[in-house]
JSON list of C-alpha atoms in Angstrom, two decimals:
[
{"chain": "G", "resi": 1, "resn": "MET", "atom": "CA", "xyz": [75.30, 108.86, 36.82]},
{"chain": "G", "resi": 2, "resn": "LYS", "atom": "CA", "xyz": [78.01, 110.74, 38.48]},
{"chain": "G", "resi": 3, "resn": "THR", "atom": "CA", "xyz": [75.73, 111.96, 41.06]},
{"chain": "G", "resi": 4, "resn": "ASN", "atom": "CA", "xyz": [74.47, 108.46, 42.12]},
{"chain": "G", "resi": 5, "resn": "LEU", "atom": "CA", "xyz": [78.12, 107.17, 42.45]},
{"chain": "G", "resi": 6, "resn": "MET", "atom": "CA", "xyz": [78.79, 110.21, 44.43]},
{"chain": "G", "resi": 7, "resn": "LEU", "atom": "CA", "xyz": [75.74, 109.53, 46.93]},
{"chain": "G", "resi": 8, "resn": "THR", "atom": "CA", "xyz": [76.71, 105.96, 47.11]},
{"chain": "G", "resi": 9, "resn": "VAL", "atom": "CA", "xyz": [80.13, 106.85, 48.11]},
{"chain": "G", "resi": 10, "resn": "LEU", "atom": "CA", "xyz": [79.08, 109.30, 50.65]},
{"chain": "G", "resi": 11, "resn": "VAL", "atom": "CA", "xyz": [76.40, 107.01, 52.07]},
{"chain": "G", "resi": 12, "resn": "GLY", "atom": "CA", "xyz": [78.92, 104.19, 52.26]},
{"chain": "G", "resi": 13, "resn": "ALA", "atom": "CA", "xyz": [81.33, 106.64, 54.18]},
{"chain": "G", "resi": 14, "resn": "PHE", "atom": "CA", "xyz": [78.59, 107.62, 56.59]},
{"chain": "G", "resi": 15, "resn": "VAL", "atom": "CA", "xyz": [77.45, 104.21, 57.24]},
{"chain": "G", "resi": 16, "resn": "SER", "atom": "CA", "xyz": [81.13, 102.92, 57.90]},
{"chain": "G", "resi": 17, "resn": "VAL", "atom": "CA", "xyz": [81.63, 106.00, 60.49]},
{"chain": "G", "resi": 18, "resn": "GLN", "atom": "CA", "xyz": [78.36, 105.26, 62.23]},
{"chain": "G", "resi": 19, "resn": "ALA", "atom": "CA", "xyz": [79.44, 101.71, 62.72]},
{"chain": "G", "resi": 20, "resn": "TYR", "atom": "CA", "xyz": [82.94, 102.68, 63.92]},
{"chain": "G", "resi": 21, "resn": "ALA", "atom": "CA", "xyz": [81.55, 104.99, 66.42]},
{"chain": "G", "resi": 22, "resn": "GLN", "atom": "CA", "xyz": [79.14, 102.21, 67.78]},
{"chain": "G", "resi": 23, "resn": "THR", "atom": "CA", "xyz": [82.09, 100.23, 69.09]},
{"chain": "G", "resi": 24, "resn": "THR", "atom": "CA", "xyz": [82.02, 100.12, 73.14]},
{"chain": "G", "resi": 25, "resn": "PRO", "atom": "CA", "xyz": [84.75, 100.66, 75.54]},
{"chain": "G", "resi": 26, "resn": "PRO", "atom": "CA", "xyz": [85.36, 98.04, 78.14]},
{"chain": "G", "resi": 27, "resn": "THR", "atom": "CA", "xyz": [82.33, 97.58, 80.30]},
{"chain": "G", "resi": 28, "resn": "ALA", "atom": "CA", "xyz": [81.95, 95.92, 83.84]},
{"chain": "G", "resi": 29, "resn": "ASP", "atom": "CA", "xyz": [80.83, 92.82, 81.94]},
{"chain": "G", "resi": 30, "resn": "ASN", "atom": "CA", "xyz": [83.83, 92.69, 79.95]},
{"chain": "G", "resi": 31, "resn": "ARG", "atom": "CA", "xyz": [85.67, 93.12, 82.97]},
{"chain": "G", "resi": 32, "resn": "ALA", "atom": "CA", "xyz": [83.91, 90.33, 84.90]},
{"chain": "G", "resi": 33, "resn": "GLU", "atom": "CA", "xyz": [84.63, 88.22, 82.01]},
{"chain": "G", "resi": 34, "resn": "ARG", "atom": "CA", "xyz": [88.43, 88.70, 82.11]},
{"chain": "G", "resi": 35, "resn": "ARG", "atom": "CA", "xyz": [88.48, 88.40, 85.90]},
{"chain": "G", "resi": 36, "resn": "GLU", "atom": "CA", "xyz": [86.69, 84.72, 85.41]},
{"chain": "G", "resi": 37, "resn": "ARG", "atom": "CA", "xyz": [89.35, 84.07, 82.77]},
{"chain": "G", "resi": 38, "resn": "MET", "atom": "CA", "xyz": [91.91, 84.89, 84.95]},
{"chain": "G", "resi": 39, "resn": "ALA", "atom": "CA", "xyz": [90.49, 82.90, 87.86]},
{"chain": "G", "resi": 40, "resn": "ALA", "atom": "CA", "xyz": [89.98, 79.92, 85.88]},
{"chain": "G", "resi": 41, "resn": "SER", "atom": "CA", "xyz": [93.52, 79.82, 84.58]},
{"chain": "G", "resi": 42, "resn": "THR", "atom": "CA", "xyz": [96.31, 77.80, 86.27]},
{"chain": "G", "resi": 43, "resn": "PRO", "atom": "CA", "xyz": [99.04, 79.56, 88.65]},
{"chain": "G", "resi": 44, "resn": "GLU", "atom": "CA", "xyz": [101.41, 77.88, 85.73]},
{"chain": "G", "resi": 45, "resn": "GLN", "atom": "CA", "xyz": [99.59, 79.50, 83.05]},
{"chain": "G", "resi": 46, "resn": "ARG", "atom": "CA", "xyz": [99.43, 82.91, 84.61]},
{"chain": "G", "resi": 47, "resn": "ALA", "atom": "CA", "xyz": [103.38, 82.57, 85.49]},
{"chain": "G", "resi": 48, "resn": "GLU", "atom": "CA", "xyz": [104.18, 81.74, 81.89]},
{"chain": "G", "resi": 49, "resn": "ARG", "atom": "CA", "xyz": [102.02, 84.69, 80.59]},
{"chain": "G", "resi": 50, "resn": "GLN", "atom": "CA", "xyz": [103.98, 86.95, 82.94]},
{"chain": "G", "resi": 51, "resn": "THR", "atom": "CA", "xyz": [107.40, 85.40, 82.12]},
{"chain": "G", "resi": 52, "resn": "ALA", "atom": "CA", "xyz": [106.70, 85.83, 78.25]},
{"chain": "G", "resi": 53, "resn": "GLN", "atom": "CA", "xyz": [105.72, 89.48, 78.93]},
{"chain": "G", "resi": 54, "resn": "MET", "atom": "CA", "xyz": [108.73, 90.02, 80.97]},
{"chain": "G", "resi": 55, "resn": "LYS", "atom": "CA", "xyz": [111.23, 88.29, 78.50]},
{"chain": "G", "resi": 56, "resn": "THR", "atom": "CA", "xyz": [109.88, 90.53, 75.56]},
{"chain": "G", "resi": 57, "resn": "GLN", "atom": "CA", "xyz": [109.55, 93.99, 77.70]},
{"chain": "G", "resi": 58, "resn": "LEU", "atom": "CA", "xyz": [112.77, 93.55, 79.60]},
{"chain": "G", "resi": 59, "resn": "ALA", "atom": "CA", "xyz": [114.97, 91.74, 76.99]},
{"chain": "G", "resi": 60, "resn": "LEU", "atom": "CA", "xyz": [115.85, 88.85, 79.72]},
{"chain": "G", "resi": 61, "resn": "THR", "atom": "CA", "xyz": [118.79, 86.55, 79.15]},
{"chain": "G", "resi": 62, "resn": "ALA", "atom": "CA", "xyz": [118.09, 82.78, 79.16]},
{"chain": "G", "resi": 63, "resn": "GLU", "atom": "CA", "xyz": [119.41, 82.32, 82.49]},
{"chain": "G", "resi": 64, "resn": "GLN", "atom": "CA", "xyz": [117.62, 85.28, 83.94]},
{"chain": "G", "resi": 65, "resn": "GLU", "atom": "CA", "xyz": [114.31, 83.75, 82.24]},
{"chain": "G", "resi": 66, "resn": "LYS", "atom": "CA", "xyz": [114.58, 80.70, 83.96]},
{"chain": "G", "resi": 67, "resn": "SER", "atom": "CA", "xyz": [115.05, 82.40, 87.13]},
{"chain": "G", "resi": 68, "resn": "VAL", "atom": "CA", "xyz": [112.11, 85.06, 86.68]},
{"chain": "G", "resi": 69, "resn": "ALA", "atom": "CA", "xyz": [109.86, 82.11, 85.44]},
{"chain": "G", "resi": 70, "resn": "ALA", "atom": "CA", "xyz": [110.70, 80.06, 88.87]},
{"chain": "G", "resi": 71, "resn": "ILE", "atom": "CA", "xyz": [109.87, 83.40, 90.57]},
{"chain": "G", "resi": 72, "resn": "ASN", "atom": "CA", "xyz": [106.90, 84.00, 88.81]},
{"chain": "G", "resi": 73, "resn": "LEU", "atom": "CA", "xyz": [105.43, 80.37, 89.43]},
{"chain": "G", "resi": 74, "resn": "LYS", "atom": "CA", "xyz": [106.08, 80.41, 93.06]},
{"chain": "G", "resi": 75, "resn": "TYR", "atom": "CA", "xyz": [104.11, 83.77, 93.55]},
{"chain": "G", "resi": 76, "resn": "ALA", "atom": "CA", "xyz": [101.38, 82.76, 91.34]},
{"chain": "G", "resi": 77, "resn": "GLN", "atom": "CA", "xyz": [100.83, 79.68, 93.44]},
{"chain": "G", "resi": 78, "resn": "GLU", "atom": "CA", "xyz": [100.88, 81.64, 96.75]},
{"chain": "G", "resi": 79, "resn": "ALA", "atom": "CA", "xyz": [98.40, 84.12, 95.01]},
{"chain": "G", "resi": 80, "resn": "GLN", "atom": "CA", "xyz": [96.22, 81.26, 94.07]},
{"chain": "G", "resi": 81, "resn": "LYS", "atom": "CA", "xyz": [96.03, 80.00, 97.68]},
{"chain": "G", "resi": 82, "resn": "MET", "atom": "CA", "xyz": [95.02, 83.67, 98.77]},
{"chain": "G", "resi": 83, "resn": "MET", "atom": "CA", "xyz": [92.30, 83.74, 96.09]},
{"chain": "G", "resi": 84, "resn": "THR", "atom": "CA", "xyz": [90.83, 80.51, 96.86]},
{"chain": "G", "resi": 85, "resn": "SER", "atom": "CA", "xyz": [90.78, 81.15, 100.46]},
{"chain": "G", "resi": 86, "resn": "GLY", "atom": "CA", "xyz": [88.10, 83.58, 99.95]},
{"chain": "G", "resi": 87, "resn": "ASP", "atom": "CA", "xyz": [89.09, 86.21, 102.54]},
{"chain": "G", "resi": 88, "resn": "ARG", "atom": "CA", "xyz": [89.03, 89.50, 101.60]},
{"chain": "G", "resi": 89, "resn": "ASN", "atom": "CA", "xyz": [89.63, 91.31, 104.58]},
{"chain": "G", "resi": 90, "resn": "ARG", "atom": "CA", "xyz": [92.93, 93.62, 105.78]},
{"chain": "G", "resi": 91, "resn": "GLY", "atom": "CA", "xyz": [94.82, 90.95, 107.13]},
{"chain": "G", "resi": 92, "resn": "MET", "atom": "CA", "xyz": [94.58, 89.23, 103.63]},
{"chain": "G", "resi": 93, "resn": "MET", "atom": "CA", "xyz": [95.41, 92.42, 101.93]},
{"chain": "G", "resi": 94, "resn": "LYS", "atom": "CA", "xyz": [98.45, 93.03, 103.96]},
{"chain": "G", "resi": 95, "resn": "GLN", "atom": "CA", "xyz": [99.68, 89.59, 103.26]},
{"chain": "G", "resi": 96, "resn": "ALA", "atom": "CA", "xyz": [99.13, 90.28, 99.40]},
{"chain": "G", "resi": 97, "resn": "ARG", "atom": "CA", "xyz": [101.14, 93.36, 99.76]},
{"chain": "G", "resi": 98, "resn": "GLU", "atom": "CA", "xyz": [103.85, 91.65, 102.02]},
{"chain": "G", "resi": 99, "resn": "THR", "atom": "CA", "xyz": [104.06, 88.68, 99.00]},
{"chain": "G", "resi": 100, "resn": "MET", "atom": "CA", "xyz": [104.33, 91.20, 96.37]},
{"chain": "G", "resi": 101, "resn": "GLU", "atom": "CA", "xyz": [107.26, 93.09, 97.97]},
{"chain": "G", "resi": 102, "resn": "ALA", "atom": "CA", "xyz": [109.04, 89.62, 98.72]},
{"chain": "G", "resi": 103, "resn": "LYS", "atom": "CA", "xyz": [108.61, 88.82, 94.89]},
{"chain": "G", "resi": 104, "resn": "ASP", "atom": "CA", "xyz": [109.93, 92.54, 93.90]},
{"chain": "G", "resi": 105, "resn": "GLY", "atom": "CA", "xyz": [113.05, 91.63, 95.93]},
{"chain": "G", "resi": 106, "resn": "GLU", "atom": "CA", "xyz": [113.68, 88.42, 94.51]},
{"chain": "G", "resi": 107, "resn": "LEU", "atom": "CA", "xyz": [113.32, 90.01, 91.07]},
{"chain": "G", "resi": 108, "resn": "LYS", "atom": "CA", "xyz": [115.51, 92.77, 91.88]},
{"chain": "G", "resi": 109, "resn": "ALA", "atom": "CA", "xyz": [118.30, 90.29, 92.79]},
{"chain": "G", "resi": 110, "resn": "VAL", "atom": "CA", "xyz": [118.13, 88.77, 89.14]},
{"chain": "G", "resi": 111, "resn": "LEU", "atom": "CA", "xyz": [117.46, 91.83, 87.03]},
{"chain": "G", "resi": 112, "resn": "SER", "atom": "CA", "xyz": [119.90, 94.29, 85.92]},
{"chain": "G", "resi": 113, "resn": "LYS", "atom": "CA", "xyz": [119.35, 97.77, 87.56]},
{"chain": "G", "resi": 114, "resn": "ASP", "atom": "CA", "xyz": [117.74, 99.13, 84.13]},
{"chain": "G", "resi": 115, "resn": "GLN", "atom": "CA", "xyz": [115.88, 96.05, 83.89]},
{"chain": "G", "resi": 116, "resn": "TYR", "atom": "CA", "xyz": [114.41, 96.28, 87.38]},
{"chain": "G", "resi": 117, "resn": "GLN", "atom": "CA", "xyz": [113.63, 100.05, 86.42]},
{"chain": "G", "resi": 118, "resn": "GLN", "atom": "CA", "xyz": [111.96, 98.81, 83.64]},
{"chain": "G", "resi": 119, "resn": "TYR", "atom": "CA", "xyz": [109.86, 96.39, 85.57]},
{"chain": "G", "resi": 120, "resn": "VAL", "atom": "CA", "xyz": [108.72, 98.75, 88.17]},
{"chain": "G", "resi": 121, "resn": "THR", "atom": "CA", "xyz": [107.48, 101.18, 85.50]},
{"chain": "G", "resi": 122, "resn": "MET", "atom": "CA", "xyz": [105.60, 98.31, 84.11]},
{"chain": "G", "resi": 123, "resn": "ARG", "atom": "CA", "xyz": [104.18, 96.96, 87.15]},
{"chain": "G", "resi": 124, "resn": "ASP", "atom": "CA", "xyz": [103.02, 100.54, 88.10]},
{"chain": "G", "resi": 125, "resn": "GLU", "atom": "CA", "xyz": [101.23, 101.34, 84.77]},
{"chain": "G", "resi": 126, "resn": "GLN", "atom": "CA", "xyz": [99.49, 98.02, 85.30]},
{"chain": "G", "resi": 127, "resn": "ARG", "atom": "CA", "xyz": [98.21, 99.02, 88.65]},
{"chain": "G", "resi": 128, "resn": "ASN", "atom": "CA", "xyz": [97.04, 102.32, 87.29]},
{"chain": "G", "resi": 129, "resn": "ARG", "atom": "CA", "xyz": [95.13, 100.55, 84.55]},
{"chain": "G", "resi": 130, "resn": "MET", "atom": "CA", "xyz": [93.59, 98.28, 87.01]},
{"chain": "G", "resi": 131, "resn": "ARG", "atom": "CA", "xyz": [92.49, 101.26, 89.21]},
{"chain": "G", "resi": 132, "resn": "GLU", "atom": "CA", "xyz": [91.09, 103.11, 86.42]},
{"chain": "G", "resi": 133, "resn": "GLY", "atom": "CA", "xyz": [89.08, 99.92, 85.52]},
{"chain": "G", "resi": 134, "resn": "ARG", "atom": "CA", "xyz": [87.46, 99.71, 88.62]},
{"chain": "G", "resi": 135, "resn": "GLY", "atom": "CA", "xyz": [85.90, 103.09, 88.70]},
{"chain": "G", "resi": 136, "resn": "PRO", "atom": "CA", "xyz": [85.38, 105.55, 91.50]},
{"chain": "G", "resi": 137, "resn": "ARG", "atom": "CA", "xyz": [85.18, 103.70, 94.64]},
{"chain": "G", "resi": 138, "resn": "ASN", "atom": "CA", "xyz": [83.33, 104.30, 97.87]},
{"chain": "G", "resi": 139, "resn": "ASN", "atom": "CA", "xyz": [85.57, 104.03, 100.61]},
{"chain": "G", "resi": 140, "resn": "ARG", "atom": "CA", "xyz": [84.28, 103.98, 104.17]}
]
């Protein structure tokens, strides 16, 4: 009886470990789904999500939150225009980079020095995660 119980426990543990090992990391399909969800969201939704994340991670005051929300909405709307244009050339990439630099400048004026440094760190970490998710690229 003891042996049967022990054998049952061992088999159960083995099966649960195997089931846990079968979980898959994010695949290209998952990334595509996430990208589609992002494209389907409105600029207002994206700005709200960004503002909420910044509020918690940067401990924004109520006044800062209002200013940051307006900045995020402004640039989410500009990004939407760029996404819907369909152009993916160097000129569009340059425009996107300039837009992001302008956004950073506006945020720097609203945030404290420490908050802005935290924002830069947060932004850079997100960029690195995005680059890792793309995998190796064949640059010409």
